[in-house]
PDB file of C-alpha atoms in Angstrom:
ATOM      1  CA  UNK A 219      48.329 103.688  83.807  1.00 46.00           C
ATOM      2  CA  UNK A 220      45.511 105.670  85.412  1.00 51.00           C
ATOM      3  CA  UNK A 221      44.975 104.933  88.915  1.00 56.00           C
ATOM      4  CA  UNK A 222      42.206 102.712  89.167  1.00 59.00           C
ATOM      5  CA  UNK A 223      39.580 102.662  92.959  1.00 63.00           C
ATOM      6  CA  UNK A 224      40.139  99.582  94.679  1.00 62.00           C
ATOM      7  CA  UNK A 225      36.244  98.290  93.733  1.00 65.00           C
ATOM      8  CA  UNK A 226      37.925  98.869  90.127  1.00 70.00           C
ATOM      9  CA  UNK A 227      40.768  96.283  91.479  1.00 68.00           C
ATOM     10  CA  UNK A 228      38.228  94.004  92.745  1.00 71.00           C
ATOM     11  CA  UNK A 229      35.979  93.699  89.940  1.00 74.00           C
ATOM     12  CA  UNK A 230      38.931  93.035  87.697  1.00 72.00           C
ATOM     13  CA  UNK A 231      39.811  90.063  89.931  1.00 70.00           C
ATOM     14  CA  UNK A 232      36.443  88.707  90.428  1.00 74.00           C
ATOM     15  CA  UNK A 233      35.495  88.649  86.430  1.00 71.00           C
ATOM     16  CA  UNK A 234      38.892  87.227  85.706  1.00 69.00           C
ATOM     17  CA  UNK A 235      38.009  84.485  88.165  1.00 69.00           C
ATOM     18  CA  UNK A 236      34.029  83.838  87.162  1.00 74.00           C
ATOM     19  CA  UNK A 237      35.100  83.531  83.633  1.00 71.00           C
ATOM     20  CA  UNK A 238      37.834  81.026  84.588  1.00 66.00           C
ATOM     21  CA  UNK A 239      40.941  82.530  84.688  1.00 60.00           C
ATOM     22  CA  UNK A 240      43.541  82.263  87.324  1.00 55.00           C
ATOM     23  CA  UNK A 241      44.359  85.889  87.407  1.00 56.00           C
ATOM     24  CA  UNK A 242      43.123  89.000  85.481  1.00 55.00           C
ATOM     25  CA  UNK A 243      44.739  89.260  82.285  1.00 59.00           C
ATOM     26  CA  UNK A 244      47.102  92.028  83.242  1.00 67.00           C
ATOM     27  CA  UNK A 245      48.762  92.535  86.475  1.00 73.00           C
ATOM     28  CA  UNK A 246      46.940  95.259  88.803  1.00 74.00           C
ATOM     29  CA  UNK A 247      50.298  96.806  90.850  1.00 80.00           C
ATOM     30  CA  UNK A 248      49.595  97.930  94.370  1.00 79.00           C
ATOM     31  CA  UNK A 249      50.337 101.760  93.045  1.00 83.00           C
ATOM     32  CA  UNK A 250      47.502 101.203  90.792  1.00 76.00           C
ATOM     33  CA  UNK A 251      44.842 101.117  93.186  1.00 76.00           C
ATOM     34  CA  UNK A 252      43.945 104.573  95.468  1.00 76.00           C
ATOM     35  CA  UNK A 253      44.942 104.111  98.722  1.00 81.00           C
ATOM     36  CA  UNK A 254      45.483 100.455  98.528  1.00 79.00           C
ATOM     37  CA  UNK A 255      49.573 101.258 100.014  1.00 85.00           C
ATOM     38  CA  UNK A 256      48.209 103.301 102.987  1.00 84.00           C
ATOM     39  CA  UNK A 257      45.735 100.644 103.560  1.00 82.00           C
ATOM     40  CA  UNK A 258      48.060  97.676 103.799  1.00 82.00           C
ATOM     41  CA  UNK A 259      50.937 100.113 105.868  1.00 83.00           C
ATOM     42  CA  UNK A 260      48.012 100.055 108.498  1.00 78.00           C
ATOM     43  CA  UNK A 261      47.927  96.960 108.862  1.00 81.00           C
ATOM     44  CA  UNK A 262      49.971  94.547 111.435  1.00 77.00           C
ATOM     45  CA  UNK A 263      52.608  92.619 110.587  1.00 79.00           C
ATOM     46  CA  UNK A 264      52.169  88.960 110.048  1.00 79.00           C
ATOM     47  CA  UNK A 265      54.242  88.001 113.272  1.00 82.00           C
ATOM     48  CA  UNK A 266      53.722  90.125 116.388  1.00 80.00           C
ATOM     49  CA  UNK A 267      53.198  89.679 120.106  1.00 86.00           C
ATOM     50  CA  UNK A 268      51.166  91.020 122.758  1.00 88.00           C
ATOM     51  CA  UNK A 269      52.150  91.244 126.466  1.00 93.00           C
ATOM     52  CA  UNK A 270      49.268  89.418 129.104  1.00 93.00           C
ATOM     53  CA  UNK A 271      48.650  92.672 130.326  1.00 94.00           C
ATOM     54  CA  UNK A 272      47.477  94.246 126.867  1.00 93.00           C
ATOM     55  CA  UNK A 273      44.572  91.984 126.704  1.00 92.00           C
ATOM     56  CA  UNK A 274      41.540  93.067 129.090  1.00 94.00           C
ATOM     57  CA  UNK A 275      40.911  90.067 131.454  1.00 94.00           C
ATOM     58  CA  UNK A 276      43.353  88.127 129.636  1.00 93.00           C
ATOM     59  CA  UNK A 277      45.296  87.704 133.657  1.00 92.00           C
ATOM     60  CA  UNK A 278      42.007  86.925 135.267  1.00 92.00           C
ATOM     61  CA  UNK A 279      40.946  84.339 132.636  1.00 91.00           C
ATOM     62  CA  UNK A 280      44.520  82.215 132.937  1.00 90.00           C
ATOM     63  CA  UNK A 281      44.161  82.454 136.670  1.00 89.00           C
ATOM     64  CA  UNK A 282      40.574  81.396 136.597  1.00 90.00           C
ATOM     65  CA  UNK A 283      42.049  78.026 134.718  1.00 88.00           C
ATOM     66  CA  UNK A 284      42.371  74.889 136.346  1.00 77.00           C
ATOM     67  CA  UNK A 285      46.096  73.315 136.758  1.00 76.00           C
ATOM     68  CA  UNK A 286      46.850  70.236 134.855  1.00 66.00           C
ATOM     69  CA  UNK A 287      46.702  66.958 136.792  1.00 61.00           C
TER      70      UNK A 287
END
């Protein structure tokens, strides 16, 4: 199958759900689209942490907090 832009992807999707269908007729695999595997290696991981001091002002915000009665 020819590689297809991911606006090609998307249109697919969105036509197959305005004329009622639950899915585009055939399956559009993640080597299909251009770029689409690069994209999602970018982005984070669905469970991942972040230390207090990674956030800007995160420190000064908690200690700005009021303590529980």
């Amino acid at each position: 199958m020819a590689q297809a832009s991911l606006v090609d992807a998307n249109q697919v999707y969105f036509n197959a759900v305005r004329n009622g269908a639950t899915k585009p007729s055939s399956a559009v695999a993640i080597s299909d689209v251009d770029g689409l595997q690069s994209a999602l290696d970018g982005k984070a991981a669905s469970a991942h942490t972040h230390e207090i001091a990674d956030v800007n002002g995160l420190q000064a915000a908690l200690d700005s907090k009021q303590d529980a009665a």
